[in-house]
Short mmCIF file of C-alpha atoms in Angstrom, two decimals:
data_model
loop_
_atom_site.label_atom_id
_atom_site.label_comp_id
_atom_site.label_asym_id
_atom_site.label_seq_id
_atom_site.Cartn_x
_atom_site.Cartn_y
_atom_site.Cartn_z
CA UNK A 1 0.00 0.00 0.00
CA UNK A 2 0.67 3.67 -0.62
CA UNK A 3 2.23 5.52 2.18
CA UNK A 4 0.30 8.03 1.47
CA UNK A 5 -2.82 5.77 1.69
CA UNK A 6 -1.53 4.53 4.69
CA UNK A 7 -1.50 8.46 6.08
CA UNK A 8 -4.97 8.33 5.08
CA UNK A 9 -6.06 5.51 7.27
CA UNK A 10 -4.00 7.24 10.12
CA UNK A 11 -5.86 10.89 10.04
CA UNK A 12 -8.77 9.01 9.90
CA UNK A 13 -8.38 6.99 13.44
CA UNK A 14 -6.56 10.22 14.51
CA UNK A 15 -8.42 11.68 17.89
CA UNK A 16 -9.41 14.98 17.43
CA UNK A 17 -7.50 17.41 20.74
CA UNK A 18 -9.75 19.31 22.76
CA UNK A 19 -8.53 22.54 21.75
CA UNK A 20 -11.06 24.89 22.64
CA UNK A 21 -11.37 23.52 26.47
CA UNK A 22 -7.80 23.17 26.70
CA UNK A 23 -7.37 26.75 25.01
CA UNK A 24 -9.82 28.06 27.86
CA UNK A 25 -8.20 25.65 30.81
CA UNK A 26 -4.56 27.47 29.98
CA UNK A 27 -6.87 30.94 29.58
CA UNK A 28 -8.36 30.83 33.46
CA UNK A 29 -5.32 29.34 35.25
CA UNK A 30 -2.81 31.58 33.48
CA UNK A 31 -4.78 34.53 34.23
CA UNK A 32 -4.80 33.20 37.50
CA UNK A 33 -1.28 33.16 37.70
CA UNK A 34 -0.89 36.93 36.43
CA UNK A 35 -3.44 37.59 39.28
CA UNK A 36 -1.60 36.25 41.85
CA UNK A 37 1.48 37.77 40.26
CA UNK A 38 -0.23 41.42 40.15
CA UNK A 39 -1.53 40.91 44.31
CA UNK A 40 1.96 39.96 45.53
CA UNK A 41 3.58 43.13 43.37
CA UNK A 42 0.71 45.38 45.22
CA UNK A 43 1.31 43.57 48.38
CA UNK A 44 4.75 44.01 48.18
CA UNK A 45 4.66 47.98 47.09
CA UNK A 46 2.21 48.61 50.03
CA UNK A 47 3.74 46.43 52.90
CA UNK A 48 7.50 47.00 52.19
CA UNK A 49 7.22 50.32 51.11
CA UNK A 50 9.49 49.43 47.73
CA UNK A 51 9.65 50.35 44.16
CA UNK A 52 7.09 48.67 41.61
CA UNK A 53 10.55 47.63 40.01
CA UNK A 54 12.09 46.26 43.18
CA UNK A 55 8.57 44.48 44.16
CA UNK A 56 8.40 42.38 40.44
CA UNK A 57 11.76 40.99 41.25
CA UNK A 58 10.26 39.94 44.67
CA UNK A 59 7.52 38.90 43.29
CA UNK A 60 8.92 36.51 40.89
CA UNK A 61 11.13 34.57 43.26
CA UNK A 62 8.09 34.19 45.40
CA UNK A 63 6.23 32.23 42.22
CA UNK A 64 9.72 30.56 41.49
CA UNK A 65 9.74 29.74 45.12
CA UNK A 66 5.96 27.86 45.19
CA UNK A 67 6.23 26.28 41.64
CA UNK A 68 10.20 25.07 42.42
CA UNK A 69 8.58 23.81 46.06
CA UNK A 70 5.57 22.21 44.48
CA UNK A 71 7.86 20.62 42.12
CA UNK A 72 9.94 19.29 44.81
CA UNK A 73 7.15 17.61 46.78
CA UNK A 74 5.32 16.10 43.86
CA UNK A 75 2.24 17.50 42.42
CA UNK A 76 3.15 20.26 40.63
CA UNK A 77 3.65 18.15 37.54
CA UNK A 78 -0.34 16.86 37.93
CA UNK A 79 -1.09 20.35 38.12
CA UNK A 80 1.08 21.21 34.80
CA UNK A 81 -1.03 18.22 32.65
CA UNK A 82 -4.64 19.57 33.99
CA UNK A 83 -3.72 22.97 33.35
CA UNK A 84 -1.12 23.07 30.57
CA UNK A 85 0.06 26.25 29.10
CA UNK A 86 -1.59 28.38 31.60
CA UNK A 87 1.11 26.93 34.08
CA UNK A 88 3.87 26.58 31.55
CA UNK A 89 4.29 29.77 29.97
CA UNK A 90 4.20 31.74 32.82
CA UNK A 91 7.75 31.75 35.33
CA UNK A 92 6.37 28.69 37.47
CA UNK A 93 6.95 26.47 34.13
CA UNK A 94 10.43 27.33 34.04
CA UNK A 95 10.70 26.95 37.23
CA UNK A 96 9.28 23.76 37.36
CA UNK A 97 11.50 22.13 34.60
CA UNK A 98 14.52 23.19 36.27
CA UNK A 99 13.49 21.75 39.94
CA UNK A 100 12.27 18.41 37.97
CA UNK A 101 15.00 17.90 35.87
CA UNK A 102 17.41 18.34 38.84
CA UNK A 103 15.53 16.13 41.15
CA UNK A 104 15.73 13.66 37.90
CA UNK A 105 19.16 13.66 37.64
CA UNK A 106 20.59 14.01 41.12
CA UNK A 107 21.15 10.42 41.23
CA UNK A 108 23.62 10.77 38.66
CA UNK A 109 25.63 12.40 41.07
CA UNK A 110 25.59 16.29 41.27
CA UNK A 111 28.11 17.31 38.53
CA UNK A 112 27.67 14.60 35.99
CA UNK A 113 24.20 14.22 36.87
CA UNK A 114 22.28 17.68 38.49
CA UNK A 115 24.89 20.05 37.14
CA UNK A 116 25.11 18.87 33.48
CA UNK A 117 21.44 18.41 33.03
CA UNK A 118 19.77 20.90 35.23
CA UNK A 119 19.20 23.11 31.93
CA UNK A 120 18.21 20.24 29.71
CA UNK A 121 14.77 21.72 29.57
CA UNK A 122 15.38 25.55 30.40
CA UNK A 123 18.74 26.00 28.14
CA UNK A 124 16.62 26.71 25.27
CA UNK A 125 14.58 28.95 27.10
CA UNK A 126 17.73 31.03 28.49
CA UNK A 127 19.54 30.95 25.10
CA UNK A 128 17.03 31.88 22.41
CA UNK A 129 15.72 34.44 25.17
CA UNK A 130 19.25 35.94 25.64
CA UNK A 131 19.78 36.01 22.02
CA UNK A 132 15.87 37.35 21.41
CA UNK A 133 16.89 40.51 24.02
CA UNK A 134 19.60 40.71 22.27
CA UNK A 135 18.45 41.19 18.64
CA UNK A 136 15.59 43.17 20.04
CA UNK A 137 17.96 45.68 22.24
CA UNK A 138 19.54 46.37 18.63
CA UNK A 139 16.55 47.07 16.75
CA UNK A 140 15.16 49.16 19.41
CA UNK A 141 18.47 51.25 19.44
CA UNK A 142 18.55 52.08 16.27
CA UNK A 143 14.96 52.91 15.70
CA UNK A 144 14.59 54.92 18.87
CA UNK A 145 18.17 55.91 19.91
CA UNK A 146 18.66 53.80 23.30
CA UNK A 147 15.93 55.83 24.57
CA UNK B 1 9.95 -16.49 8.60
CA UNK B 2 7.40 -18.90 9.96
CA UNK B 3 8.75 -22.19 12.15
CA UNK B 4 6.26 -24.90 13.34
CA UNK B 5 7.25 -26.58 16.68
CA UNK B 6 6.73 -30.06 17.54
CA UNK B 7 7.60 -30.60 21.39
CA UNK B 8 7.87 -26.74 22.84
CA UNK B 9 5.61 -25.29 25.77
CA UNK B 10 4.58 -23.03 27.74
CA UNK B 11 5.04 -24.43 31.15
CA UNK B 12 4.38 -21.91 34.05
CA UNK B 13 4.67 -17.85 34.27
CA UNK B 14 5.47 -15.34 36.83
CA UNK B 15 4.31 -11.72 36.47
CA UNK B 16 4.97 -8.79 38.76
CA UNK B 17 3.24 -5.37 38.16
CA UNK B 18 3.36 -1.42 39.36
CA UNK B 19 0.50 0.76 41.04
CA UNK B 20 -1.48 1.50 38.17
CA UNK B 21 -1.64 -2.19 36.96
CA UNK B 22 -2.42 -3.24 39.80
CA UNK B 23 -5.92 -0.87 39.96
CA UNK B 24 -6.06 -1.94 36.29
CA UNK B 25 -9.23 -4.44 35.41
CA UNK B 26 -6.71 -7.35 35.52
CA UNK B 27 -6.08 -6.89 39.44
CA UNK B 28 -6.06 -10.12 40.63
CA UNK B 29 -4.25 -11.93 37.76
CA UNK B 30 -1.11 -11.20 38.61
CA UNK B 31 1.37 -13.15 41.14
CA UNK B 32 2.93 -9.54 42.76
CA UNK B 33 2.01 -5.96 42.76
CA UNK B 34 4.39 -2.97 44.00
CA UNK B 35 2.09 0.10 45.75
CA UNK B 36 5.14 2.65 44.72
CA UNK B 37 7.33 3.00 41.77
CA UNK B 38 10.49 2.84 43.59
CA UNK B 39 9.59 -0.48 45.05
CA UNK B 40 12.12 -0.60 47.32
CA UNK B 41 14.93 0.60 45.80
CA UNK B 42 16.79 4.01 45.46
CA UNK B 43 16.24 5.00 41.82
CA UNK B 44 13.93 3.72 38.81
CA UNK B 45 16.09 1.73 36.80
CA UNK B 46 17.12 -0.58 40.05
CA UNK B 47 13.26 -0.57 40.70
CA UNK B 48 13.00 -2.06 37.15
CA UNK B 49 15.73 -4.63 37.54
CA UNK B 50 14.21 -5.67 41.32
CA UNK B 51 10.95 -6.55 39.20
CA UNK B 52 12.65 -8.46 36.77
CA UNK B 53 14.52 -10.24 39.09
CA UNK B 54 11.44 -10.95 41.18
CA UNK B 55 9.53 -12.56 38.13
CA UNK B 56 12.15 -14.60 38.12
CA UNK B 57 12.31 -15.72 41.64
CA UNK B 58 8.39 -16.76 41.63
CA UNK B 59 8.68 -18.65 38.51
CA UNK B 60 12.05 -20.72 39.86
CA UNK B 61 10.14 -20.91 43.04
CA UNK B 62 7.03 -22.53 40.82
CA UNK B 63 10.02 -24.74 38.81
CA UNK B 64 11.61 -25.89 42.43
CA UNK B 65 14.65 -27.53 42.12
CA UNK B 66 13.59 -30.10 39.49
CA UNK B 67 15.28 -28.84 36.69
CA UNK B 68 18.58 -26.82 36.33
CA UNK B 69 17.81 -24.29 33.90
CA UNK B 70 19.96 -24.04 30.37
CA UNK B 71 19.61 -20.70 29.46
CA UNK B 72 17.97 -16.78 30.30
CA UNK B 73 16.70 -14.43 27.49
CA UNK B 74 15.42 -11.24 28.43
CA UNK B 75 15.02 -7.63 27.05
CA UNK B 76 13.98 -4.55 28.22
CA UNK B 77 13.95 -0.90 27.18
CA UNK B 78 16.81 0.45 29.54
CA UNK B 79 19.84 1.75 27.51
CA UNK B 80 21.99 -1.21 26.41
CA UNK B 81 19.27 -3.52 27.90
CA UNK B 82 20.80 -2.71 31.48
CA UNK B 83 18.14 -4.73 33.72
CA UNK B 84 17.92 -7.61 31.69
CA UNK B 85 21.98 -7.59 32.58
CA UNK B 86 21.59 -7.26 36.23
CA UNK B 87 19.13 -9.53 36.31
CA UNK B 88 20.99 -12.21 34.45
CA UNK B 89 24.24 -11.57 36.97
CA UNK B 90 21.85 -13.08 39.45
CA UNK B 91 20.29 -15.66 37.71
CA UNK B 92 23.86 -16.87 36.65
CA UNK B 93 23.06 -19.25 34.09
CA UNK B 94 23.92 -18.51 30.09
CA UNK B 95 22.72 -15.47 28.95
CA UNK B 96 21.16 -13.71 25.88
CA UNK B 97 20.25 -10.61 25.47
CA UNK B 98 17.77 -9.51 23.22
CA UNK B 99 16.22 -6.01 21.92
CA UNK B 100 13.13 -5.26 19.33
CA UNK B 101 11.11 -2.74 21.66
CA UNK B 102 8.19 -3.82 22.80
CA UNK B 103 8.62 -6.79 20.66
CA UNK B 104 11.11 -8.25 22.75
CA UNK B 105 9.09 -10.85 24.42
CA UNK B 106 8.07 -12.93 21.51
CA UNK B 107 11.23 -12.21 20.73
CA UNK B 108 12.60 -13.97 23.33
CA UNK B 109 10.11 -16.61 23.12
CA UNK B 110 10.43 -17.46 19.36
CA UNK B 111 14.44 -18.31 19.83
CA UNK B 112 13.61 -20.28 22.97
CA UNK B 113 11.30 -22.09 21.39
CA UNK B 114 14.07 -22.94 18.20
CA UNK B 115 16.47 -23.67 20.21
CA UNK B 116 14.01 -26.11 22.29
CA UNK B 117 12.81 -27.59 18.98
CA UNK B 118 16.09 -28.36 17.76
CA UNK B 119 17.24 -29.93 21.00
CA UNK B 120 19.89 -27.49 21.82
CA UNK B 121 18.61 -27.11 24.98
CA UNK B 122 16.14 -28.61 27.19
CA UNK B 123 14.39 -25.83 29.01
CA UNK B 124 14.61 -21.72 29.19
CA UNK B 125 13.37 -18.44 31.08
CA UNK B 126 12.53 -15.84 29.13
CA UNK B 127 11.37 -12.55 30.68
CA UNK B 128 11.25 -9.00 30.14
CA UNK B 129 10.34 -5.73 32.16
CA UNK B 130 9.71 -2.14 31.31
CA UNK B 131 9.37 0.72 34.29
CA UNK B 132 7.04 3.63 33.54
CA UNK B 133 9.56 5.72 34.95
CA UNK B 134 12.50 4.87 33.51
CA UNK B 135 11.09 4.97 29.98
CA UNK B 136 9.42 8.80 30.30
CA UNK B 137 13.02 9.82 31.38
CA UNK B 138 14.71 7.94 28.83
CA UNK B 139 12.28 8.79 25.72
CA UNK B 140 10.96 12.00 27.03
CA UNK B 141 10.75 15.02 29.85
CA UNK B 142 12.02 14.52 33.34
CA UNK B 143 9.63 12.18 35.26
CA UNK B 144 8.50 15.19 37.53
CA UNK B 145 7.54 17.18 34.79
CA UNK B 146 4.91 15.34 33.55
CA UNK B 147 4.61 17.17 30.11
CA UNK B 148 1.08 17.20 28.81
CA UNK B 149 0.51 14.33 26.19
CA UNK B 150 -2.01 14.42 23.13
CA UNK B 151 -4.56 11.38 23.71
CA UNK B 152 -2.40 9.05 20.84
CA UNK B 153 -0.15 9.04 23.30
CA UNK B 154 0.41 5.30 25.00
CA UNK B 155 1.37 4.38 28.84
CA UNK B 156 4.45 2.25 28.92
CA UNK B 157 3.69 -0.36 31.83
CA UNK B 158 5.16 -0.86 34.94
CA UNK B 159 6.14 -4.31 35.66
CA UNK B 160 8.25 -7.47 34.89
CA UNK B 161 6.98 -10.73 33.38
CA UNK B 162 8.71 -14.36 33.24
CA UNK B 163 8.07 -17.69 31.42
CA UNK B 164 9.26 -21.12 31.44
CA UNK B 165 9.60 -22.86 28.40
CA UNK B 166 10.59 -26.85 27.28
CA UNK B 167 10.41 -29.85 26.01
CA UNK B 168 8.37 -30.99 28.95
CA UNK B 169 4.67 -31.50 28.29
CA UNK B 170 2.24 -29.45 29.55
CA UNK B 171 -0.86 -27.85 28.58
CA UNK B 172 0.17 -25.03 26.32
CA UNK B 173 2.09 -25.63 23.39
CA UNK B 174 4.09 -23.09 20.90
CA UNK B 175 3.00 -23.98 17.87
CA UNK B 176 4.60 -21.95 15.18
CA UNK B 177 6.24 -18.47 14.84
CA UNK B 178 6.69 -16.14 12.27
CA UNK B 179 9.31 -13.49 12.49
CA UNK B 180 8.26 -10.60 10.85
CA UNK B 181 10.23 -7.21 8.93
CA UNK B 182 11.47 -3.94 9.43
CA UNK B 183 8.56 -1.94 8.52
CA UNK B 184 8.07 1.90 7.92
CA UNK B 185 5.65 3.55 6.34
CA UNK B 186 6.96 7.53 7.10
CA UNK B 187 5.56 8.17 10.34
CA UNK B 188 7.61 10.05 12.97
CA UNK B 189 5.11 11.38 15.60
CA UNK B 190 6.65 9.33 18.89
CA UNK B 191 3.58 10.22 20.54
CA UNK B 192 1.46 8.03 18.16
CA UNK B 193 2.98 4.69 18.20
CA UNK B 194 0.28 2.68 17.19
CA UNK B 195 0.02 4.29 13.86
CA UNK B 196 3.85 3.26 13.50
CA UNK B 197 3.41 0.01 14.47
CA UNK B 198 0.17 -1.01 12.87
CA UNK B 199 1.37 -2.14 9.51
CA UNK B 200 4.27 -4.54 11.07
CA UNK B 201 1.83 -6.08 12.81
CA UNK B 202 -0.37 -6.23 9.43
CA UNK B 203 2.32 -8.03 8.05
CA UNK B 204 3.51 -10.31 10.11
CA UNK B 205 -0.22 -11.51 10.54
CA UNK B 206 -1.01 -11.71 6.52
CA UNK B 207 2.70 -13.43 6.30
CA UNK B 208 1.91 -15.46 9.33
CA UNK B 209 -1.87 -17.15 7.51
CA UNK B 210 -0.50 -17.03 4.27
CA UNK B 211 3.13 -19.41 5.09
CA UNK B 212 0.69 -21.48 7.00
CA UNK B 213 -1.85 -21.41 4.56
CA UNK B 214 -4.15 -20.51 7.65
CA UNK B 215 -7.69 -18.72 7.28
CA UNK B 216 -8.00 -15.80 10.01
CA UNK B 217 -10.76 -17.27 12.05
CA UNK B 218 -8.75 -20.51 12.29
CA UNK B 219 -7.37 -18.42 16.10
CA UNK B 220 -9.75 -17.93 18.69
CA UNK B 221 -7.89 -14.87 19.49
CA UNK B 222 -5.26 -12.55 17.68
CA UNK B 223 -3.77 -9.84 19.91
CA UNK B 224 -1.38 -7.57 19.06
CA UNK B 225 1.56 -5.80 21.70
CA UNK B 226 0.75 -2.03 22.13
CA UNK B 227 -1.31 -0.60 19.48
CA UNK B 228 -3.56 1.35 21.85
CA UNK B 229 -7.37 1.94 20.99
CA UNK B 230 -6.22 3.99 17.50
CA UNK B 231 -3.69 1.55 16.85
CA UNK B 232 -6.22 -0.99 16.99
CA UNK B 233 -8.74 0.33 14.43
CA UNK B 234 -6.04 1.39 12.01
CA UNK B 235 -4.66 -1.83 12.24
CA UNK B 236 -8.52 -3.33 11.34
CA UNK B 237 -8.51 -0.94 8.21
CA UNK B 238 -5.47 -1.35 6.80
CA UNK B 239 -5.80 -4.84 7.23
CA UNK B 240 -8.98 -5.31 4.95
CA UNK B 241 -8.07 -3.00 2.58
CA UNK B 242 -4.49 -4.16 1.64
CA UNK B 243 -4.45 -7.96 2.53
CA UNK B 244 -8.69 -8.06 2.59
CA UNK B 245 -8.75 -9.77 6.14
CA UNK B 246 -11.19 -9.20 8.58
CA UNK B 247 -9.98 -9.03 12.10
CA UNK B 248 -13.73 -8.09 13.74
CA UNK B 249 -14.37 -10.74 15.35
CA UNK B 250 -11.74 -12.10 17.04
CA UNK B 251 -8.77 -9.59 17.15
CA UNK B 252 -7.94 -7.59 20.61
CA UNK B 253 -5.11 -5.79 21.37
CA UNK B 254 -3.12 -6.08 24.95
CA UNK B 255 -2.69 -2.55 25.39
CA UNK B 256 -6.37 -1.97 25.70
CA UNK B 257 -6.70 -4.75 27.72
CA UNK B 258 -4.89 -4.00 30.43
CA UNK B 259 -6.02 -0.96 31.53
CA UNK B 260 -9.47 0.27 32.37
CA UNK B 261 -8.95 3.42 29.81
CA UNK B 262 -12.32 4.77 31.18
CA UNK B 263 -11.30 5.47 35.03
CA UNK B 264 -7.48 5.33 34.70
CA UNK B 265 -7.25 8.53 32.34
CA UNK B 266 -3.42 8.62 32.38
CA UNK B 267 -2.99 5.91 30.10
CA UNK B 268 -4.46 7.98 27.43
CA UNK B 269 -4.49 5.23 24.23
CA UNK B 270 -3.74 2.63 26.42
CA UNK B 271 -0.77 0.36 27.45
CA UNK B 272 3.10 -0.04 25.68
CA UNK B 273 6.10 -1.09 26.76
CA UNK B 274 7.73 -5.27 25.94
CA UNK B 275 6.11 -6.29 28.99
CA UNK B 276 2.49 -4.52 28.26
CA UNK B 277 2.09 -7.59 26.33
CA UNK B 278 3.48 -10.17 28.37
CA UNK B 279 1.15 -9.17 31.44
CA UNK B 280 -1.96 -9.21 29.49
CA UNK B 281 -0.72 -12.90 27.80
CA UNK B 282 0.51 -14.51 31.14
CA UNK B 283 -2.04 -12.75 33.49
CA UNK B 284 -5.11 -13.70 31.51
CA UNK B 285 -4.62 -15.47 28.50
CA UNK B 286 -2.43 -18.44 29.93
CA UNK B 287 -5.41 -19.28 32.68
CA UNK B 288 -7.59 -19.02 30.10
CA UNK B 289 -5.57 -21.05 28.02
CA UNK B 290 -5.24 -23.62 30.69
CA UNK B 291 -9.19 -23.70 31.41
CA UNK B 292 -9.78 -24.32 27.77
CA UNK B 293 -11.81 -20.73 27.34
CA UNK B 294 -9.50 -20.37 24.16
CA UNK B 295 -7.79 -22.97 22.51
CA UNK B 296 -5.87 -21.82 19.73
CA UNK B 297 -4.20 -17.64 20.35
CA UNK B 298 -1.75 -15.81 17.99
CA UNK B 299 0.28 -13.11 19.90
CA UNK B 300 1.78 -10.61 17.48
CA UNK B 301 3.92 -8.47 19.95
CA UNK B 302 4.77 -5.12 17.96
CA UNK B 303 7.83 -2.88 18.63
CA UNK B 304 8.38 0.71 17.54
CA UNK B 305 11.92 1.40 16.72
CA UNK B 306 14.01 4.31 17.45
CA UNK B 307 15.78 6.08 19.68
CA UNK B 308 15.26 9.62 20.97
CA UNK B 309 18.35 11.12 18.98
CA UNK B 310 16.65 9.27 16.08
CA UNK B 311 13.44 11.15 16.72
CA UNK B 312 15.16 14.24 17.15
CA UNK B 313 17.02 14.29 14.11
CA UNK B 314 13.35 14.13 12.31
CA UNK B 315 14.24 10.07 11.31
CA UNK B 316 11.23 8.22 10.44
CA UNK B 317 10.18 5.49 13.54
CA UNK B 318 9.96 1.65 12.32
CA UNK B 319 8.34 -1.09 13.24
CA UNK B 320 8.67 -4.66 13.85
CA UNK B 321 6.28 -7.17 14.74
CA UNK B 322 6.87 -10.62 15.66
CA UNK B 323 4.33 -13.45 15.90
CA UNK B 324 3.99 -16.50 18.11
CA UNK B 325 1.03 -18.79 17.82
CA UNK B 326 -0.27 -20.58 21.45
CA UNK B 327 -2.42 -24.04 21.26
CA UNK B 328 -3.91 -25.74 24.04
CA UNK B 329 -2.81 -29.63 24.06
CA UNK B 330 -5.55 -32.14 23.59
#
C-alpha cells in the first residue's frame, strides 16, 4: 500500500485534541497566575514600602519559590497536565523544569548528573531568550536611539 | 519467517506489576504488585531490575529444584538492555540478550522455542520488564515534569513478566512463529505509536496465515503488543483494505486490555512497553488457556523502533512485529 494511503487511514483513526477547552483551561489558570502575580507586586509595594521595580523581582522569586517547592514535593507536575500552558508559559513552568529535571538527575551524582542536566529543559529557554533581548535591544536602538 | 514446533511449551509464568496495573481491570491476575514505583529501591532503573529479578524468583520458586535451567533471554527498554543484565548476573546461568522494543518478548520466546525444537537445549526463562519511569526519562521530559501528552499518546507499563519454556509437556504448546520485517511507512510522531506500528503487525499476521496457509478465524484470538485503541482500528482498516482480512471478530489488542482506559485517564491510548504484552498474555490469556476458554491464540507483539536522537534528528520510527502462535494440548 501507498504511504500516502496509509496516512490516510491514520488521520482518519486520529483523535481529534480538545482545543477549545484546553485553550480556555490554559486561559483561566494563566490569568490566575498573572493575578496572583499582580496581588503579591501590590502587596509588596504597600507592605515594604518598595519600588514597583524592586517588588516584580520579589515577586517573581516568590512564584519561582511555590512552583520550584511544588515541584519538589510532587504535584506540581499533575497540576502542569490539567492545566497546561496556563502553568507553563508563565515563570512557574520554568521553574518547574529546572526543579524536575534536577531532582531527575541528582542520582547521577551532582556534577555529571544535576549540574550537566539541570538546563536540559530551560537552556533553550535562556539561550534563544538571551539572544531574542539581544536582537531586540539592537533594533530598538537604532529605531529609537537607546531611549 | 514462519517455524512450526513439535515438542515446545509453555510451562508456568510469573508476572509482577506497578501501582497502576495493579488498579487496572486485571487486578487479581497477577502473582505480585508494588504500591510505589520505587519499590524498594533508590532509583527507577534498580526498581526495574528488582521486578525483573522478582519474576524470576516466583517462577524458579514454581520450577523448584527439578530442573537446572539451560539458558535466560530477556530484554527490556533500559539503555543497552541494562536490567535484563543485572538480572541475568543473578540468575547466573547462560545469557542472551535480546532487543526489538516492545517486541522483545516474543522475541525472546520465538528463539527459545528454536532452540528447544532443535534440542539445543532442554528448558529456558525468558522474561522482560519495562518501568514507567525509567522509559518517560529515557524517551521523554524529566519524570517530575509530567509534560502534557495528546490522547495518541500510549502508557508504557510498569512491571516485569517471566516464562518457562521446554520440552516438557504441559498444557500449552508453541505452535509456530513467524518473524516478521522492518517496517516503515513515514511516520515520525513518537507520541502516536500505534500508527507506527500497525502495519508490522499487518504483516507479520497476513505473512503469518498465508506461510501457513491458515484462514484468520482458524485463532480464537489474535492480539497484538501495544497498538492502543487507535492503533487498533487502524490496524482493522489497513488490514482489509491491503491484505482483505477481517480481524472483527476475534482480534484484541493487549494494550487496551490492560487498563481500564475509562477510570485510569493517564494511560491515554492505552498500554506499551515489551512487557504490556506479556502481562496481558501470562495474566489472563495463559489461565484461560489452561481452562480451555481459548484454545488456539496468535500473539503478534509489535515494537516501535528508534531512539530519541533518532526522533530528534526528524528520522522516520519503524516497526517490527513478531508473531507466536499458542495451542492448548488435547
Amino acid at each position: 500500500m501507498e504511504k500516502k494511503l496509509y496516512e490516510k487511514i491514520v488521520m482518519n483513526h486520529k483523535p481529534k485534541e480538545h482545543r477549545i477547552k484546553n485553550a480556555f483551561v490554559a486561559f483561566i489558570i494563566g490569568g490566575i497566575v498573572g493575578l496572583i502575580g499582580q496581588g503579591l507586586l501590590d502587596l509588596y509595594t504597600y507592605y515594604l514600602n518598595i519600588s514597583t521595580n524592586d517588588a516584580a523581582v520579589f515577586m517573581i522569586i516568590t512564584l519561582i519559590f511555590i512552583a520550584s517547592l511544588f515541584t519538589a514535593l510532587g504535584f506540581f507536575d499533575k497540576m502542569v497536565n490539567f492545566a497546561r500552558c496556563g502553568l507553563i508559559i508563565p515563570i512557574t513552568g520554568f521553574a518547574h523544569s529546572l526543579t524536575s529535571a534536577a531532582i531527575e538527575f541528582k542520582r547521577e551524582g551532582y556534577v555529571t548528573g544535576l549540574g550537566a542536566n539541570i538546563f536540559k529543559l530551560a537552556g533553550t529557554v535562556i539561550l534563544y531568550g538571551i539572544v531574542s533581548a539581544y536582537i531586540f535591544g539592537i533594533i530598538r536602538y537604532f529605531i529609537m536611539g537607546g531611549a | 519467517m514462519t517455524n512450526k514446533y513439535n515438542n515446545v511449551y509453555l510451562n508456568l509464568v510469573a508476572t509482577v506489576v506497578g501501582p497502576v496495573e495493579h488498579n487496572g481491570p486485571l487486578s487479581k491476575r497477577f502473582d505480585r504488585f508494588y504500591e510505589d514505583m520505587y519499590m524498594h529501591e533508590k532509583t527507577f532503573e534498580s526498581a526495574e531490575v528488582h521486578l525483573m529479578r522478582e519474576s524470576i524468583d516466583i517462577l524458579k520458586d514454581k520450577i523448584g529444584k527439578k530442573d537446572r535451567i539451560n539458558l535466560f533471554i530477556a530484554g527490556d527498554l533500559q539503555n543497552q538492555i541494562t536490567a535484563s543484565c543485572y538480572s541475568a548476573l543473578k540468575l547466573n546461568v547462560p545469557f542472551l540478550g535480546v532487543y526489538s522494543a516492545c517486541a522483545s518478548n516474543v522475541e525472546g520466546l520465538i528463539i527459545a522455542s528454536n532452540l528447544i525444537d532443535t534440542k539445543k537445549v532442554k528448558n529456558s526463562i525468558v522474561s522482560v520488564s519495562s518501568h514507567n519511569m525509567v522509559s518517560e526519562r529515557q524517551f521523554r521530559n524529566p519524570t517530575e515534569y509530567g509534560g502534557p501528552k495528546p490522547m495518541s499518546a500510549t502508557f508504557t507499563a510498569t512491571g516485569a513478566a517471566s516464562a518457562y519454556l521446554s520440552s516438557i509437556k504441559s498444557e500449552i504448546r508453541i505452535e509456530s512463529s513467524t518473524i516478521g520485517k522492518v517496517c516503515d511507512m513515514e511516520q515520525n510522531d513518537a507520541n502516536n505509536m500505534g500508527a507506527c506500528m500497525a502495519v508490522a503487525a499487518a504483516n507479520t499476521i497476513y505473512k503469518h496465515l498465508k506461510d501457513l496457509k491458515r484462514d484468520v478465524n482458524y485463532y480464537d484470538l489474535i492480539l497484538t503488543g501495544d497498538l492502543g485503541v487507535y492503533g487498533k482500528e487502524i490496524l482493522k482498516e489497513y488490514m482489509q483494505k491491503e491484505y482483505n482480512i477481517d480481524l472483527s471478530r476475534n482480534y484484541n489488542d493487549c494494550g487496551v486490555l490492560l487498563y481500564d482506559r475509562e477510570n485510569q485517564k493517564e494511560v491515554q491510548a492505552g498500554g506499551s512497553g515489551p512487557v504490556c504484552s506479556a502481562l496481558v498474555i501470562y495474566g489472563d490469556i495463559v489461565p484461560k488457556l489452561r481452562n480451555k476458554d481459548l484454545k488456539r491464540v496468535l500473539y503478534v507483539a509489535t515494537g516501535a523502533l528508534f531512539s530519541p536522537t533518532s526522533i530528534f534528528q526528524k528520522e522516520n520510527i519503524l516497526s517490527i512485529a513478531h508473531a507466536i502462535s499458542m495451542e492448548v494440548v488435547e
